[in-house]
XYZ file of C-alpha atoms in Angstrom:
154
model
C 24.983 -79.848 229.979
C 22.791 -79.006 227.283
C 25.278 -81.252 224.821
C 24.776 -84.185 227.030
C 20.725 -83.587 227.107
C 20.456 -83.472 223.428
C 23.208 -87.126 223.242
C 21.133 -88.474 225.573
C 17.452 -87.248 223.827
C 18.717 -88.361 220.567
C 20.031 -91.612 221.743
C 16.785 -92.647 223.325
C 14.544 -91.726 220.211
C 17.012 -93.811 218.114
C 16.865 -96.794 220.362
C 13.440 -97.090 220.852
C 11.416 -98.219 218.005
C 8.061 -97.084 219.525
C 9.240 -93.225 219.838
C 10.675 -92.863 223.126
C 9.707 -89.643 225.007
C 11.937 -87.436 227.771
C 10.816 -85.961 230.727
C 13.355 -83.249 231.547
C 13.793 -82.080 235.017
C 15.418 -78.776 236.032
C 15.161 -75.948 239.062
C 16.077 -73.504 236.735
C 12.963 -72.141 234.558
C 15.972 -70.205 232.833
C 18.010 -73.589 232.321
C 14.896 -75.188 230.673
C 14.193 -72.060 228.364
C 17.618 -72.401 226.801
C 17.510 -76.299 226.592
C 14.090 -75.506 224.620
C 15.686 -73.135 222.292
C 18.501 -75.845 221.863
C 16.215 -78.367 221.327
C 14.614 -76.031 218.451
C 17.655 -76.309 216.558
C 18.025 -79.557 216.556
C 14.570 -80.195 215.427
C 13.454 -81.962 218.504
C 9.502 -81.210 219.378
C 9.528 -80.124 223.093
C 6.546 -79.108 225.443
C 6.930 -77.131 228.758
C 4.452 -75.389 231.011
C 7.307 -72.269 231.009
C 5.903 -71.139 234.214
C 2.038 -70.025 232.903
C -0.652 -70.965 234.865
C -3.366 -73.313 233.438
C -1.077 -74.351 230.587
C 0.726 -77.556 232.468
C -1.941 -79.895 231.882
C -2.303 -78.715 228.292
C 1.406 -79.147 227.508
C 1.162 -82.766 229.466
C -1.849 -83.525 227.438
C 0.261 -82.702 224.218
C 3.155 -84.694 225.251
C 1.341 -87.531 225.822
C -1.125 -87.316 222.644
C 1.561 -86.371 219.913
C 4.157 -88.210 218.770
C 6.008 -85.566 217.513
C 6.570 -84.206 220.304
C 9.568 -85.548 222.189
C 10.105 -84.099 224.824
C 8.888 -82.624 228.111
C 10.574 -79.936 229.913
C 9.152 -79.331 233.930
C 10.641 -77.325 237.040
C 11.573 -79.940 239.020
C 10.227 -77.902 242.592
C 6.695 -77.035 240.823
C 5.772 -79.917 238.743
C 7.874 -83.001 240.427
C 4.443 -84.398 241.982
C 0.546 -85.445 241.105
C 1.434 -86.434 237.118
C 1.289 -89.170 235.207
C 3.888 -89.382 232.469
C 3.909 -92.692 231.185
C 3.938 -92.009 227.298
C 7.914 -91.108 228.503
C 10.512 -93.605 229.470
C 13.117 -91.611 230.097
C 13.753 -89.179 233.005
C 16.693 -86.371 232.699
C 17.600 -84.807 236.135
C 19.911 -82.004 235.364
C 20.916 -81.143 238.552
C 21.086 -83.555 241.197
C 18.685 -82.473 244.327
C 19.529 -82.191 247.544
C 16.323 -83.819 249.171
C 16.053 -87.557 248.059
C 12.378 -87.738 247.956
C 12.059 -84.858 245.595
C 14.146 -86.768 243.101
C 12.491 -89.919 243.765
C 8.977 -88.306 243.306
C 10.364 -87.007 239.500
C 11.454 -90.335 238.393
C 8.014 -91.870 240.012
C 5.998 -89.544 237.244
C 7.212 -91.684 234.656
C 7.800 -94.759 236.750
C 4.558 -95.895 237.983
C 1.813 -98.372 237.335
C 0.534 -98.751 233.867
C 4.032 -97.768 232.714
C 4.558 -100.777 229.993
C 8.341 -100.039 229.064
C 11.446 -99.600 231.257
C 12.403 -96.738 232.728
C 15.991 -95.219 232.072
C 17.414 -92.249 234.644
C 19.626 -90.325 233.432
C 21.312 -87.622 235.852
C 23.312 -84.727 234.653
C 26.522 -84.229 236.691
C 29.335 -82.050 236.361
C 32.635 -83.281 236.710
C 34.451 -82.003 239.978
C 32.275 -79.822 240.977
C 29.397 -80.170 244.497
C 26.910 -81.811 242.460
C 29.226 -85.019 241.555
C 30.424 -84.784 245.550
C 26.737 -84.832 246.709
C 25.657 -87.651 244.147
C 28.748 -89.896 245.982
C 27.366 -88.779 249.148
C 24.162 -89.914 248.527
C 24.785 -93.122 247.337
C 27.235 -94.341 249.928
C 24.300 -93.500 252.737
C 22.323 -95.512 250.494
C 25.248 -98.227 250.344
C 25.177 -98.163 254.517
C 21.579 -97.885 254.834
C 21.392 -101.282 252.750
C 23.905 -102.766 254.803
C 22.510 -101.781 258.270
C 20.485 -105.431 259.892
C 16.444 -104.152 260.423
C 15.993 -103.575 263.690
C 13.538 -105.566 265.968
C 10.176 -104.704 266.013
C 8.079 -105.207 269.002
């Protein structure tokens, strides 16, 4: 996983003249410590609230104000909701979730109005195991949800 973060980082910082920033979303505080560490060695600038209190909105406030810094790394339970992340525009779900909204409410931190660039999702699935099962799962109830006719209203 962490080899297909650091592809994926690097390839959006290359192709995006204006510095492109990732927000990194994990339920694993443990999984985001390590990806921090492996981000060290590759040079890549990360912030993360790591779990103190108080230091979120310092670490968002440095993502957005320093250009250096690359990279955002949140717990996807505690910090999915109420931010506004539009210096990024580029989302990294490492594991899939299993409630839709939670996932939609990550990507909406980055996707939402005064966001000026494009956002790119990018979800982290391994091969053959539950998480690639549950992404097919969700998206053919998405597929039959699209192709249900609305129903009367009265």
């Amino acid at each position: 996983r962490f080899g297909a973060v650091l592809g994926v980082g690097a390839a959006a910082a290359a192709g995006d003249a204006g510095g492109a920033k990732v927000v990194v979303f994990s339920r694993f505080e443990q999984t985001l410590s390590l990806l921090a560490r492996a981000c060290a060695m590759h040079a890549i600038r990360t912030a993360s609230s790591g779990g103190a209190r108080g230091s979120l909105q310092h670490e968002v406030s440095l993502f957005c104000a320093d250009p250096a810094v690359q990279a955002l790394l949140l717990s996807a339970h505690r910090n999915a909701s109420g931010l506004t992340l539009t210096a990024a525009c580029h989302v990294l779900i490492l594991e899939p979730q299993i409630d839709a909204a939670t996932e939609q409410q990550m990507i909406g931190r980055v996707h939402r109005i005064g966001q000026t660039r494009q956002t790119h999702v990018h979800r982290i699935v391994v091969r053959g195991s539950f998480e690639e099962g549950l992404g097919a799962e969700r998206q053919a109830l998405a597929q039959q949800q699209q192709e249900q006719p609305e129903a009367e209203q009265c």
